[in-house]
Amino acid sequence: MNALSMKHLRYFEALSRIGHFGRAAEACAISQPALSMQIRELEALIGAPLVERAARRVRLTALGEEFATRARDILRRVDQLGDLVRAAGDEPGGILRIGVIPTVAPYLLPGLIQHLTRRWPALDLRPREAVTRTLLTDLTEGRLDLAILALPVSEPTLEEVPLIEEEFLLVRPRSDAGRPVPDAARLAEMKLLLLEEGHCFRDQALSFCKIPASRAPRDLMEGSSLSTLVQMVGAGIGVTLIPEMALPIETKSAQVAVDRLAAPHPKRVIGMVWRRSNPLGPQLIRIAALLNQCLPVMLPAQSPPYGGPHQP
């Protein structure tokens, strides 16, 4: 029988946190049967069950709850030791766990990885896409080294560095090209397509239109991604707002018109966040400085097709 290993702890911690074998296996980058085998092996080593296996969700036993708490603490301390070792080097290197929100990841993450690995080849980047709430939890609990998301987060234990500022653009069906651009009050009366709850961009769009977050779901139409929203607009279902960085990708094949909204233009600030206690702080500051230089160049040029139909 194998001895208890860090691998066992990491797999069980993921399962206890996520509560589902399939999603936990995906988070661990292994197959579901492999994860199940590792958990059974862990239970055999301990000599007692840690989970109750149900059809749709996993429940922890009383021992499993306590074991998960202890495992989480051990893993956090091991990761802190790794941070100390990496912080001893002059240059950023080793594993760097990066969290990115979904309304940024598809548009900036490829270029971000390219710039970072070109500057510091020893970096082993481990990116993960998730909504803001999840990223902040993982950051606070030590499962991420840094996160790139919309500022401010206003959390005293976290360091924030702004990277770029961008506008929100109005996307309408192509048949609306040339018509007056609606103001925020008019947008609130239109069929406005928004991301599902949990996305900070949804909250920012609601704030601009002065729509209460408690507004009934039937009054709004929701999508799981910006791509879905833009394609729905192209089908004539409604209108939406998208961040400027998303324009080249999301409107490439859509029958839509894109317009800049009237002043004061709705904007968001994207920044980098990390724990103030992270010993990698000096290296993360250097990474933030590099991103401050390269990310603005990756935004689309502020030129037509704003104010008219977007040609695929």
C-alpha positions as YAML, in Angstrom:
chain: A
units: angstrom
residues:
- id: 1
  name: MET
  ca: [0.00, 0.00, 0.00]
- id: 2
  name: ASN
  ca: [1.31, 3.46, -0.86]
- id: 3
  name: ALA
  ca: [1.99, 5.98, 1.89]
- id: 4
  name: LEU
  ca: [-0.15, 9.08, 2.32]
- id: 5
  name: SER
  ca: [1.11, 11.71, -0.14]
- id: 6
  name: MET
  ca: [0.62, 15.39, -0.98]
- id: 7
  name: LYS
  ca: [-1.18, 14.21, -4.09]
- id: 8
  name: HIS
  ca: [-3.80, 12.51, -1.96]
- id: 9
  name: LEU
  ca: [-4.27, 15.68, 0.07]
- id: 10
  name: ARG
  ca: [-4.58, 17.95, -2.97]
- id: 11
  name: TYR
  ca: [-7.10, 15.70, -4.68]
- id: 12
  name: PHE
  ca: [-9.19, 15.30, -1.54]
- id: 13
  name: GLU
  ca: [-9.05, 19.04, -0.81]
- id: 14
  name: ALA
  ca: [-10.35, 19.78, -4.31]
- id: 15
  name: LEU
  ca: [-13.15, 17.23, -3.93]
- id: 16
  name: SER
  ca: [-14.15, 18.54, -0.50]
- id: 17
  name: ARG
  ca: [-14.21, 22.13, -1.77]
- id: 18
  name: ILE
  ca: [-16.04, 21.49, -5.06]
- id: 19
  name: GLY
  ca: [-18.29, 18.66, -3.91]
- id: 20
  name: HIS
  ca: [-18.46, 16.91, -7.27]
- id: 21
  name: PHE
  ca: [-16.15, 14.22, -8.68]
- id: 22
  name: GLY
  ca: [-16.36, 15.38, -12.29]
- id: 23
  name: ARG
  ca: [-15.70, 19.07, -11.61]
- id: 24
  name: ALA
  ca: [-13.02, 18.28, -9.02]
- id: 25
  name: ALA
  ca: [-11.26, 16.00, -11.51]
- id: 26
  name: GLU
  ca: [-11.37, 18.79, -14.09]
- id: 27
  name: ALA
  ca: [-9.89, 21.25, -11.59]
- id: 28
  name: CYS
  ca: [-7.10, 18.76, -10.84]
- id: 29
  name: ALA
  ca: [-6.50, 18.10, -14.56]
- id: 30
  name: ILE
  ca: [-7.07, 14.33, -14.22]
- id: 31
  name: SER
  ca: [-9.86, 11.98, -15.26]
- id: 32
  name: GLN
  ca: [-12.82, 11.31, -12.99]
- id: 33
  name: PRO
  ca: [-11.98, 7.58, -12.61]
- id: 34
  name: ALA
  ca: [-8.41, 8.51, -11.63]
- id: 35
  name: LEU
  ca: [-9.66, 10.94, -8.98]
- id: 36
  name: SER
  ca: [-12.11, 8.37, -7.63]
- id: 37
  name: MET
  ca: [-9.30, 5.81, -7.41]
- id: 38
  name: GLN
  ca: [-7.07, 8.26, -5.50]
- id: 39
  name: ILE
  ca: [-9.84, 9.03, -3.00]
- id: 40
  name: ARG
  ca: [-10.55, 5.32, -2.44]
- id: 41
  name: GLU
  ca: [-6.83, 4.74, -1.94]
- id: 42
  name: LEU
  ca: [-6.75, 7.57, 0.62]
- id: 43
  name: GLU
  ca: [-9.70, 6.05, 2.48]
- id: 44
  name: ALA
  ca: [-7.97, 2.66, 2.48]
- id: 45
  name: LEU
  ca: [-4.84, 4.24, 3.95]
- id: 46
  name: ILE
  ca: [-6.86, 5.91, 6.69]
- id: 47
  name: GLY
  ca: [-9.09, 2.92, 7.27]
- id: 48
  name: ALA
  ca: [-12.34, 4.89, 7.29]
- id: 49
  name: PRO
  ca: [-14.66, 6.55, 4.74]
- id: 50
  name: LEU
  ca: [-14.20, 10.28, 4.07]
- id: 51
  name: VAL
  ca: [-17.04, 10.85, 1.62]
- id: 52
  name: GLU
  ca: [-20.62, 9.73, 1.05]
- id: 53
  name: ARG
  ca: [-21.04, 9.10, -2.66]
- id: 54
  name: ALA
  ca: [-24.39, 10.22, -4.06]
- id: 55
  name: ALA
  ca: [-25.63, 10.39, -7.64]
- id: 56
  name: ARG
  ca: [-25.20, 14.14, -8.09]
- id: 57
  name: ARG
  ca: [-23.13, 15.40, -5.18]
- id: 58
  name: VAL
  ca: [-20.50, 14.28, -2.72]
- id: 59
  name: ARG
  ca: [-21.04, 14.74, 1.02]
- id: 60
  name: LEU
  ca: [-18.22, 14.50, 3.53]
- id: 61
  name: THR
  ca: [-18.43, 12.24, 6.56]
- id: 62
  name: ALA
  ca: [-17.72, 13.74, 9.99]
- id: 63
  name: LEU
  ca: [-14.15, 12.48, 9.66]
- id: 64
  name: GLY
  ca: [-14.02, 13.85, 6.13]
- id: 65
  name: GLU
  ca: [-14.97, 17.34, 7.33]
- id: 66
  name: GLU
  ca: [-12.19, 17.37, 9.92]
- id: 67
  name: PHE
  ca: [-9.71, 15.78, 7.51]
- id: 68
  name: ALA
  ca: [-10.50, 18.42, 4.87]
- id: 69
  name: THR
  ca: [-9.83, 21.24, 7.34]
- id: 70
  name: ARG
  ca: [-6.48, 19.75, 8.38]
- id: 71
  name: ALA
  ca: [-5.51, 18.94, 4.77]
- id: 72
  name: ARG
  ca: [-6.30, 22.50, 3.68]
- id: 73
  name: ASP
  ca: [-4.09, 23.90, 6.43]
- id: 74
  name: ILE
  ca: [-1.21, 21.53, 5.52]
- id: 75
  name: LEU
  ca: [-1.44, 22.42, 1.84]
- id: 76
  name: ARG
  ca: [-1.48, 26.14, 2.62]
- id: 77
  name: ARG
  ca: [1.68, 25.80, 4.71]
- id: 78
  name: VAL
  ca: [3.41, 23.73, 2.04]
- id: 79
  name: ASP
  ca: [2.55, 26.36, -0.58]
- id: 80
  name: GLN
  ca: [3.89, 29.08, 1.70]
- id: 81
  name: LEU
  ca: [7.19, 27.21, 1.94]
- id: 82
  name: GLY
  ca: [7.28, 27.07, -1.86]
- id: 83
  name: ASP
  ca: [6.64, 30.81, -2.00]
- id: 84
  name: LEU
  ca: [9.55, 31.45, 0.36]
- id: 85
  name: VAL
  ca: [11.88, 29.39, -1.82]
- id: 86
  name: ARG
  ca: [10.77, 31.15, -4.99]
- id: 87
  name: ALA
  ca: [11.04, 34.56, -3.32]
- id: 88
  name: ALA
  ca: [14.71, 33.89, -2.60]
- id: 89
  name: GLY
  ca: [15.50, 34.14, -6.31]
- id: 90
  name: ASP
  ca: [16.24, 37.42, -8.05]
- id: 91
  name: GLU
  ca: [14.02, 36.68, -11.04]
- id: 92
  name: PRO
  ca: [10.42, 35.41, -11.17]
- id: 93
  name: GLY
  ca: [10.44, 31.67, -11.79]
- id: 94
  name: GLY
  ca: [8.76, 28.39, -10.96]
- id: 95
  name: ILE
  ca: [5.01, 27.80, -10.79]
- id: 96
  name: LEU
  ca: [2.88, 30.94, -10.84]
- id: 97
  name: ARG
  ca: [-0.86, 30.40, -10.36]
- id: 98
  name: ILE
  ca: [-2.85, 33.12, -12.11]
- id: 99
  name: GLY
  ca: [-6.60, 33.65, -11.89]
- id: 100
  name: VAL
  ca: [-8.39, 35.69, -14.58]
- id: 101
  name: ILE
  ca: [-12.06, 36.71, -14.86]
- id: 102
  name: PRO
  ca: [-14.01, 35.39, -17.89]
- id: 103
  name: THR
  ca: [-14.49, 38.85, -19.45]
- id: 104
  name: VAL
  ca: [-10.71, 39.28, -19.64]
- id: 105
  name: ALA
  ca: [-9.24, 35.79, -20.07]
- id: 106
  name: PRO
  ca: [-10.06, 35.11, -23.78]
- id: 107
  name: TYR
  ca: [-8.83, 38.53, -24.90]
- id: 108
  name: LEU
  ca: [-5.69, 39.24, -22.87]
- id: 109
  name: LEU
  ca: [-4.53, 35.92, -21.42]
- id: 110
  name: PRO
  ca: [-2.75, 34.57, -24.56]
- id: 111
  name: GLY
  ca: [-0.74, 37.76, -25.00]
- id: 112
  name: LEU
  ca: [-0.12, 38.03, -21.27]
- id: 113
  name: ILE
  ca: [1.37, 34.52, -21.17]
- id: 114
  name: GLN
  ca: [3.50, 35.27, -24.20]
- id: 115
  name: HIS
  ca: [4.96, 38.44, -22.70]
- id: 116
  name: LEU
  ca: [5.65, 36.92, -19.28]
- id: 117
  name: THR
  ca: [7.32, 33.75, -20.55]
- id: 118
  name: ARG
  ca: [9.39, 35.70, -23.04]
- id: 119
  name: ARG
  ca: [10.67, 37.98, -20.26]
- id: 120
  name: TRP
  ca: [11.09, 35.21, -17.66]
- id: 121
  name: PRO
  ca: [11.47, 31.80, -19.36]
- id: 122
  name: ALA
  ca: [11.74, 30.03, -15.99]
- id: 123
  name: LEU
  ca: [8.12, 30.89, -15.16]
- id: 124
  name: ASP
  ca: [5.70, 27.96, -15.23]
- id: 125
  name: LEU
  ca: [2.35, 29.73, -15.61]
- id: 126
  name: ARG
  ca: [-0.81, 27.98, -14.38]
- id: 127
  name: PRO
  ca: [-3.78, 30.14, -15.48]
- id: 128
  name: ARG
  ca: [-7.34, 29.55, -14.35]
- id: 129
  name: GLU
  ca: [-10.54, 31.32, -15.38]
- id: 130
  name: ALA
  ca: [-13.25, 32.00, -12.80]
- id: 131
  name: VAL
  ca: [-15.62, 34.72, -11.64]
- id: 132
  name: THR
  ca: [-14.38, 37.39, -9.24]
- id: 133
  name: ARG
  ca: [-15.88, 35.89, -6.09]
- id: 134
  name: THR
  ca: [-14.16, 32.54, -6.69]
- id: 135
  name: LEU
  ca: [-10.83, 34.16, -7.55]
- id: 136
  name: LEU
  ca: [-10.81, 36.25, -4.39]
- id: 137
  name: THR
  ca: [-11.60, 33.21, -2.25]
- id: 138
  name: ASP
  ca: [-8.85, 31.16, -3.88]
- id: 139
  name: LEU
  ca: [-6.44, 34.07, -3.58]
- id: 140
  name: THR
  ca: [-7.19, 34.58, 0.11]
- id: 141
  name: GLU
  ca: [-6.90, 30.85, 0.84]
- id: 142
  name: GLY
  ca: [-3.59, 30.52, -1.00]
- id: 143
  name: ARG
  ca: [-4.72, 28.56, -4.06]
- id: 144
  name: LEU
  ca: [-3.71, 31.42, -6.36]
- id: 145
  name: ASP
  ca: [-0.66, 33.67, -6.40]
- id: 146
  name: LEU
  ca: [-2.32, 36.56, -8.23]
- id: 147
  name: ALA
  ca: [-5.56, 37.46, -9.95]
- id: 148
  name: ILE
  ca: [-6.40, 39.78, -12.82]
- id: 149
  name: LEU
  ca: [-9.87, 41.27, -12.42]
- id: 150
  name: ALA
  ca: [-11.89, 44.48, -12.25]
- id: 151
  name: LEU
  ca: [-10.88, 46.95, -9.54]
- id: 152
  name: PRO
  ca: [-11.44, 47.95, -6.85]
- id: 153
  name: VAL
  ca: [-11.81, 44.87, -4.67]
- id: 154
  name: SER
  ca: [-11.40, 46.92, -1.48]
- id: 155
  name: GLU
  ca: [-9.99, 44.08, 0.59]
- id: 156
  name: PRO
  ca: [-7.37, 45.26, 3.14]
- id: 157
  name: THR
  ca: [-5.41, 41.99, 3.00]
- id: 158
  name: LEU
  ca: [-4.89, 42.31, -0.76]
- id: 159
  name: GLU
  ca: [-2.59, 44.53, -2.81]
- id: 160
  name: GLU
  ca: [-4.14, 46.14, -5.90]
- id: 161
  name: VAL
  ca: [-2.29, 47.52, -8.94]
- id: 162
  name: PRO
  ca: [-4.30, 49.02, -11.84]
- id: 163
  name: LEU
  ca: [-3.16, 47.89, -15.29]
- id: 164
  name: ILE
  ca: [-5.56, 49.20, -17.95]
- id: 165
  name: GLU
  ca: [-8.77, 51.18, -18.30]
- id: 166
  name: GLU
  ca: [-11.31, 50.50, -21.03]
- id: 167
  name: GLU
  ca: [-14.77, 51.60, -22.09]
- id: 168
  name: PHE
  ca: [-17.96, 49.60, -22.42]
- id: 169
  name: LEU
  ca: [-19.35, 49.61, -25.95]
- id: 170
  name: LEU
  ca: [-22.95, 49.24, -27.10]
- id: 171
  name: VAL
  ca: [-23.69, 46.32, -29.43]
- id: 172
  name: ARG
  ca: [-26.96, 46.51, -31.43]
- id: 173
  name: PRO
  ca: [-28.44, 44.59, -34.36]
- id: 174
  name: ARG
  ca: [-26.97, 45.75, -37.67]
- id: 175
  name: SER
  ca: [-30.40, 47.12, -38.64]
- id: 176
  name: ASP
  ca: [-29.99, 49.73, -35.87]
- id: 177
  name: ALA
  ca: [-26.82, 51.16, -37.44]
- id: 178
  name: GLY
  ca: [-27.04, 54.93, -37.76]
- id: 179
  name: ARG
  ca: [-29.87, 55.33, -35.28]
- id: 180
  name: PRO
  ca: [-29.36, 57.63, -32.25]
- id: 181
  name: VAL
  ca: [-27.34, 55.97, -29.52]
- id: 182
  name: PRO
  ca: [-29.56, 55.41, -26.47]
- id: 183
  name: ASP
  ca: [-28.56, 56.90, -23.14]
- id: 184
  name: ALA
  ca: [-28.47, 54.93, -19.88]
- id: 185
  name: ALA
  ca: [-32.12, 55.63, -19.09]
- id: 186
  name: ARG
  ca: [-33.25, 54.42, -22.51]
- id: 187
  name: LEU
  ca: [-31.07, 51.30, -22.26]
- id: 188
  name: ALA
  ca: [-32.82, 50.38, -19.03]
- id: 189
  name: GLU
  ca: [-36.09, 50.20, -20.98]
- id: 190
  name: MET
  ca: [-34.72, 48.06, -23.83]
- id: 191
  name: LYS
  ca: [-34.21, 44.29, -24.10]
- id: 192
  name: LEU
  ca: [-30.81, 44.31, -22.45]
- id: 193
  name: LEU
  ca: [-28.76, 41.11, -22.63]
- id: 194
  name: LEU
  ca: [-26.48, 40.53, -19.65]
- id: 195
  name: LEU
  ca: [-24.13, 37.89, -18.31]
- id: 196
  name: GLU
  ca: [-25.42, 35.54, -15.65]
- id: 197
  name: GLU
  ca: [-25.22, 36.45, -11.98]
- id: 198
  name: GLY
  ca: [-21.74, 36.17, -10.50]
- id: 199
  name: HIS
  ca: [-20.00, 38.12, -13.26]
- id: 200
  name: CYS
  ca: [-18.75, 41.52, -12.13]
- id: 201
  name: PHE
  ca: [-19.28, 42.88, -15.66]
- id: 202
  name: ARG
  ca: [-23.01, 42.21, -15.22]
- id: 203
  name: ASP
  ca: [-23.04, 44.34, -12.08]
- id: 204
  name: GLN
  ca: [-21.13, 47.13, -13.82]
- id: 205
  name: ALA
  ca: [-23.59, 47.16, -16.74]
- id: 206
  name: LEU
  ca: [-26.55, 47.26, -14.34]
- id: 207
  name: SER
  ca: [-24.93, 50.11, -12.43]
- id: 208
  name: PHE
  ca: [-24.42, 52.16, -15.62]
- id: 209
  name: CYS
  ca: [-28.06, 51.67, -16.63]
- id: 210
  name: LYS
  ca: [-29.17, 52.37, -13.05]
- id: 211
  name: ILE
  ca: [-31.02, 49.05, -12.93]
- id: 212
  name: PRO
  ca: [-31.36, 47.56, -9.42]
- id: 213
  name: ALA
  ca: [-29.55, 44.25, -9.07]
- id: 214
  name: SER
  ca: [-32.76, 42.85, -7.56]
- id: 215
  name: ARG
  ca: [-34.71, 43.40, -10.79]
- id: 216
  name: ALA
  ca: [-36.74, 40.29, -11.73]
- id: 217
  name: PRO
  ca: [-34.93, 37.90, -14.13]
- id: 218
  name: ARG
  ca: [-37.88, 38.04, -16.57]
- id: 219
  name: ASP
  ca: [-37.13, 41.72, -17.17]
- id: 220
  name: LEU
  ca: [-33.62, 40.91, -18.36]
- id: 221
  name: MET
  ca: [-32.12, 38.34, -20.72]
- id: 222
  name: GLU
  ca: [-29.02, 36.44, -19.68]
- id: 223
  name: GLY
  ca: [-26.18, 34.59, -21.37]
- id: 224
  name: SER
  ca: [-23.26, 32.53, -20.14]
- id: 225
  name: SER
  ca: [-20.59, 34.40, -22.13]
- id: 226
  name: LEU
  ca: [-20.00, 37.61, -24.07]
- id: 227
  name: SER
  ca: [-19.89, 35.53, -27.25]
- id: 228
  name: THR
  ca: [-23.41, 34.24, -26.58]
- id: 229
  name: LEU
  ca: [-24.69, 37.76, -25.89]
- id: 230
  name: VAL
  ca: [-23.24, 39.19, -29.11]
- id: 231
  name: GLN
  ca: [-24.64, 36.36, -31.22]
- id: 232
  name: MET
  ca: [-28.06, 36.88, -29.63]
- id: 233
  name: VAL
  ca: [-27.85, 40.58, -30.54]
- id: 234
  name: GLY
  ca: [-26.96, 39.61, -34.11]
- id: 235
  name: ALA
  ca: [-30.12, 37.51, -34.19]
- id: 236
  name: GLY
  ca: [-32.15, 40.60, -33.31]
- id: 237
  name: ILE
  ca: [-33.06, 39.57, -29.77]
- id: 238
  name: GLY
  ca: [-31.84, 42.71, -27.99]
- id: 239
  name: VAL
  ca: [-28.80, 44.86, -27.23]
- id: 240
  name: THR
  ca: [-25.80, 44.38, -24.95]
- id: 241
  name: LEU
  ca: [-22.69, 46.03, -23.60]
- id: 242
  name: ILE
  ca: [-19.23, 44.54, -24.03]
- id: 243
  name: PRO
  ca: [-15.77, 45.64, -22.84]
- id: 244
  name: GLU
  ca: [-13.62, 47.24, -25.48]
- id: 245
  name: MET
  ca: [-11.02, 44.46, -25.42]
- id: 246
  name: ALA
  ca: [-13.68, 41.94, -26.52]
- id: 247
  name: LEU
  ca: [-14.60, 43.79, -29.72]
- id: 248
  name: PRO
  ca: [-12.22, 42.16, -32.26]
- id: 249
  name: ILE
  ca: [-13.05, 38.60, -31.23]
- id: 250
  name: GLU
  ca: [-16.73, 38.73, -30.34]
- id: 251
  name: THR
  ca: [-17.99, 40.86, -33.24]
- id: 252
  name: LYS
  ca: [-15.88, 39.18, -35.92]
- id: 253
  name: SER
  ca: [-18.69, 37.07, -37.34]
- id: 254
  name: ALA
  ca: [-21.76, 38.78, -35.88]
- id: 255
  name: GLN
  ca: [-24.29, 40.89, -37.76]
- id: 256
  name: VAL
  ca: [-24.09, 43.80, -35.34]
- id: 257
  name: ALA
  ca: [-23.42, 47.52, -35.08]
- id: 258
  name: VAL
  ca: [-21.05, 48.84, -32.42]
- id: 259
  name: ASP
  ca: [-21.36, 52.30, -30.90]
- id: 260
  name: ARG
  ca: [-19.56, 54.34, -28.28]
- id: 261
  name: LEU
  ca: [-21.94, 55.49, -25.56]
- id: 262
  name: ALA
  ca: [-22.38, 59.15, -24.70]
- id: 263
  name: ALA
  ca: [-20.23, 60.82, -22.04]
- id: 264
  name: PRO
  ca: [-19.62, 60.11, -19.28]
- id: 265
  name: HIS
  ca: [-18.42, 56.91, -20.95]
- id: 266
  name: PRO
  ca: [-18.91, 53.78, -18.80]
- id: 267
  name: LYS
  ca: [-15.51, 52.29, -18.02]
- id: 268
  name: ARG
  ca: [-13.80, 49.67, -15.94]
- id: 269
  name: VAL
  ca: [-10.30, 49.34, -14.53]
- id: 270
  name: ILE
  ca: [-8.57, 45.98, -14.85]
- id: 271
  name: GLY
  ca: [-5.82, 45.32, -12.35]
- id: 272
  name: MET
  ca: [-3.63, 42.76, -10.67]
- id: 273
  name: VAL
  ca: [-4.30, 41.63, -7.09]
- id: 274
  name: TRP
  ca: [-2.31, 39.51, -4.65]
- id: 275
  name: ARG
  ca: [-2.03, 38.85, -0.92]
- id: 276
  name: ARG
  ca: [-0.03, 41.46, 0.97]
- id: 277
  name: SER
  ca: [1.49, 38.62, 3.02]
- id: 278
  name: ASN
  ca: [2.79, 36.78, -0.06]
- id: 279
  name: PRO
  ca: [6.61, 36.61, 0.10]
- id: 280
  name: LEU
  ca: [6.57, 36.79, -3.71]
- id: 281
  name: GLY
  ca: [5.45, 40.41, -3.39]
- id: 282
  name: PRO
  ca: [8.62, 41.99, -4.86]
- id: 283
  name: GLN
  ca: [8.49, 39.64, -7.86]
- id: 284
  name: LEU
  ca: [4.77, 40.28, -8.35]
- id: 285
  name: ILE
  ca: [5.47, 44.03, -8.43]
- id: 286
  name: ARG
  ca: [7.95, 43.42, -11.26]
- id: 287
  name: ILE
  ca: [5.34, 41.33, -13.09]
- id: 288
  name: ALA
  ca: [2.76, 44.08, -12.64]
- id: 289
  name: ALA
  ca: [5.22, 46.64, -14.06]
- id: 290
  name: LEU
  ca: [5.73, 44.52, -17.18]
- id: 291
  name: LEU
  ca: [1.98, 44.06, -17.64]
- id: 292
  name: ASN
  ca: [1.48, 47.81, -17.26]
- id: 293
  name: GLN
  ca: [3.70, 48.24, -20.32]
- id: 294
  name: CYS
  ca: [2.39, 45.47, -22.55]
- id: 295
  name: LEU
  ca: [-1.35, 45.18, -21.84]
- id: 296
  name: PRO
  ca: [-2.42, 48.61, -23.17]
- id: 297
  name: VAL
  ca: [-0.83, 47.71, -26.52]
- id: 298
  name: MET
  ca: [-3.04, 44.62, -26.68]
- id: 299
  name: LEU
  ca: [-6.29, 46.64, -26.60]
- id: 300
  name: PRO
  ca: [-8.02, 47.33, -29.95]
- id: 301
  name: ALA
  ca: [-7.35, 50.68, -31.60]
- id: 302
  name: GLN
  ca: [-10.02, 53.28, -30.83]
- id: 303
  name: SER
  ca: [-11.23, 53.74, -34.39]
- id: 304
  name: PRO
  ca: [-14.13, 52.62, -36.64]
- id: 305
  name: PRO
  ca: [-16.20, 50.41, -36.65]
- id: 306
  name: TYR
  ca: [-17.43, 52.42, -33.65]
- id: 307
  name: GLY
  ca: [-20.48, 54.38, -34.70]
- id: 308
  name: GLY
  ca: [-21.55, 51.97, -37.42]
- id: 309
  name: PRO
  ca: [-21.96, 48.37, -38.52]
- id: 310
  name: HIS
  ca: [-19.11, 46.03, -37.80]
- id: 311
  name: GLN
  ca: [-17.92, 44.16, -40.88]
- id: 312
  name: PRO
  ca: [-16.87, 40.55, -40.29]
...
